Amino acid sequence: MNDETHARIARSFEAQGLMATLGARLAWVGDGEVHIAMPNSPQVSQQHGYVHAGAVTSIVDSACGYAALSRATPEFEVVSAEFKINLMRPAIGTHFLAVGKVQNAGRLLTVCSGEVRAFLSKGASEYKVVALMQATMVLVRA
């Protein structure tokens, strides 16, 4: 992946108000794979103290979308057409990492998979997968 594609993804990410609201940051960008990190905070909690499913879904949807954008030519942007998410366990942890990966990039549709990993302590390498996503992204003219 070239520097311009990375810069285009970073600019797009910075323009998302929701990611700023969630405290999320772009953690890693590669060819067909993007990671988005989010800390646990009271702003992303639900009534039982877990991270809200909406926050978990939002970061993995964006990770999948940016993974698809990493394969798109500059005249295209990406929007979500469809996704399915499996919430596998309560989202408990100090921080979370959404990993989006391209599975197949077609002419206008890109199928991605994603997962959200929960880490129990800062600097930890062990994690639990709390959510899995399958998503279809659509390329639209910029």
Coordinates of C-alpha atoms in Angstrom, one line a residue:
M1 CA 0.0 0.0 0.0
N2 CA 1.3 3.4 -0.9
D3 CA 1.6 6.5 1.4
E4 CA -1.2 8.3 -0.4
T5 CA -3.7 5.5 0.4
H6 CA -2.6 5.5 4.0
A7 CA -3.0 9.3 4.2
R8 CA -6.4 9.1 2.5
I9 CA -7.6 6.6 5.2
A10 CA -6.2 8.7 8.0
R11 CA -7.9 11.9 6.7
S12 CA -11.2 10.0 6.4
F13 CA -10.9 8.5 9.9
E14 CA -10.2 12.0 11.4
A15 CA -13.3 13.3 9.8
Q16 CA -15.5 10.8 11.6
G17 CA -17.1 12.5 14.6
L18 CA -18.3 9.2 16.1
M19 CA -14.8 7.8 16.3
A20 CA -13.7 10.9 18.2
T21 CA -16.7 10.5 20.5
L22 CA -15.8 6.9 21.2
G23 CA -12.1 7.8 21.9
A24 CA -11.1 5.5 19.0
R25 CA -7.9 5.9 17.0
L26 CA -6.5 4.4 13.9
A27 CA -3.9 1.9 15.2
W28 CA -2.6 0.3 12.0
V29 CA -3.3 0.4 8.3
G30 CA -2.1 -2.2 5.8
D31 CA -3.1 -3.5 2.4
G32 CA -6.6 -5.0 3.0
E33 CA -6.3 -4.8 6.8
V34 CA -7.0 -2.0 9.3
H35 CA -6.9 -1.9 13.1
I36 CA -8.9 0.6 15.2
A37 CA -8.2 0.9 19.0
M38 CA -10.7 2.1 21.6
P39 CA -10.2 2.5 25.3
N40 CA -12.9 1.5 27.8
S41 CA -14.5 4.6 29.3
P42 CA -17.8 5.5 31.0
Q43 CA -18.8 7.2 27.7
V44 CA -18.9 3.8 25.9
S45 CA -20.6 1.8 28.6
Q46 CA -24.0 0.3 28.9
Q47 CA -26.2 -0.2 31.9
H48 CA -24.4 -3.3 33.2
G49 CA -20.9 -1.7 33.0
Y50 CA -19.8 -3.5 29.8
V51 CA -18.8 -1.6 26.7
H52 CA -22.0 -1.0 24.7
A53 CA -22.6 -3.2 21.6
G54 CA -23.1 0.0 19.6
A55 CA -19.5 1.1 20.3
V56 CA -18.1 -2.4 19.6
T57 CA -20.1 -2.5 16.3
S58 CA -19.0 1.0 15.3
I59 CA -15.3 0.3 15.6
V60 CA -15.4 -3.0 13.7
D61 CA -17.7 -1.6 11.0
S62 CA -15.1 1.2 10.5
A63 CA -12.2 -1.2 10.5
C64 CA -13.9 -3.3 7.8
G65 CA -14.7 -0.2 5.8
Y66 CA -11.2 1.2 5.9
A67 CA -9.8 -2.2 5.0
A68 CA -12.0 -2.1 1.9
L69 CA -10.9 1.5 1.2
S70 CA -7.3 0.4 1.3
R71 CA -8.0 -1.7 -1.8
A72 CA -10.1 1.0 -3.6
T73 CA -8.7 3.3 -6.3
P74 CA -8.6 7.1 -5.4
E75 CA -11.8 8.0 -7.2
F76 CA -13.8 5.8 -4.8
E77 CA -15.0 6.0 -1.3
V78 CA -16.6 3.2 0.7
V79 CA -19.9 2.8 2.5
S80 CA -21.4 -0.1 4.4
A81 CA -24.1 -2.0 2.5
E82 CA -24.7 -4.8 5.0
F83 CA -23.1 -6.4 8.0
K84 CA -23.8 -9.2 10.5
I85 CA -22.3 -9.1 13.9
N86 CA -22.0 -11.9 16.5
L87 CA -21.5 -10.6 20.0
M88 CA -19.7 -13.5 21.6
R89 CA -19.3 -12.4 25.2
P90 CA -19.7 -9.3 27.3
A91 CA -17.2 -6.6 26.2
I92 CA -15.1 -6.4 29.4
G93 CA -11.6 -5.0 29.2
T94 CA -9.3 -2.0 29.5
H95 CA -9.1 -1.5 25.8
F96 CA -10.4 -3.0 22.6
L97 CA -8.9 -3.5 19.1
A98 CA -11.1 -3.9 16.0
V99 CA -9.4 -5.8 13.1
G100 CA -11.0 -5.5 9.7
K101 CA -9.8 -7.7 6.8
V102 CA -10.7 -7.8 3.2
Q103 CA -11.8 -11.3 2.1
N104 CA -12.7 -10.5 -1.5
A105 CA -12.5 -7.2 -3.3
G106 CA -14.7 -7.0 -6.4
R107 CA -15.4 -4.2 -8.9
L108 CA -18.0 -2.5 -6.6
L109 CA -18.5 -4.8 -3.6
T110 CA -15.9 -5.8 -1.1
V111 CA -16.6 -8.5 1.5
C112 CA -14.7 -8.1 4.8
S113 CA -14.5 -9.9 8.1
G114 CA -13.8 -8.3 11.4
E115 CA -13.2 -9.1 15.0
V116 CA -13.1 -7.1 18.2
R117 CA -10.5 -8.1 20.7
A118 CA -10.8 -7.2 24.4
F119 CA -7.6 -6.8 26.5
L120 CA -7.8 -7.1 30.2
S121 CA -4.9 -4.8 31.1
K122 CA -2.8 -2.1 29.5
G123 CA 0.1 -3.6 27.5
A124 CA -1.3 -7.1 27.6
S125 CA -0.8 -9.3 24.6
E126 CA -3.5 -11.8 25.6
Y127 CA -7.1 -11.1 24.5
K128 CA -10.6 -12.5 24.2
V129 CA -12.6 -12.0 21.0
V130 CA -15.8 -10.3 22.0
A131 CA -17.4 -9.9 18.5
L132 CA -17.2 -11.1 14.9
M133 CA -18.4 -9.3 11.9
Q134 CA -19.0 -10.1 8.2
A135 CA -19.6 -7.0 6.1
T136 CA -20.2 -6.0 2.6
M137 CA -18.8 -2.6 1.6
V138 CA -19.9 -0.7 -1.6
L139 CA -17.5 1.5 -3.6
V140 CA -19.1 4.8 -4.5
R141 CA -17.6 7.6 -6.6
A142 CA -15.9 10.2 -4.4

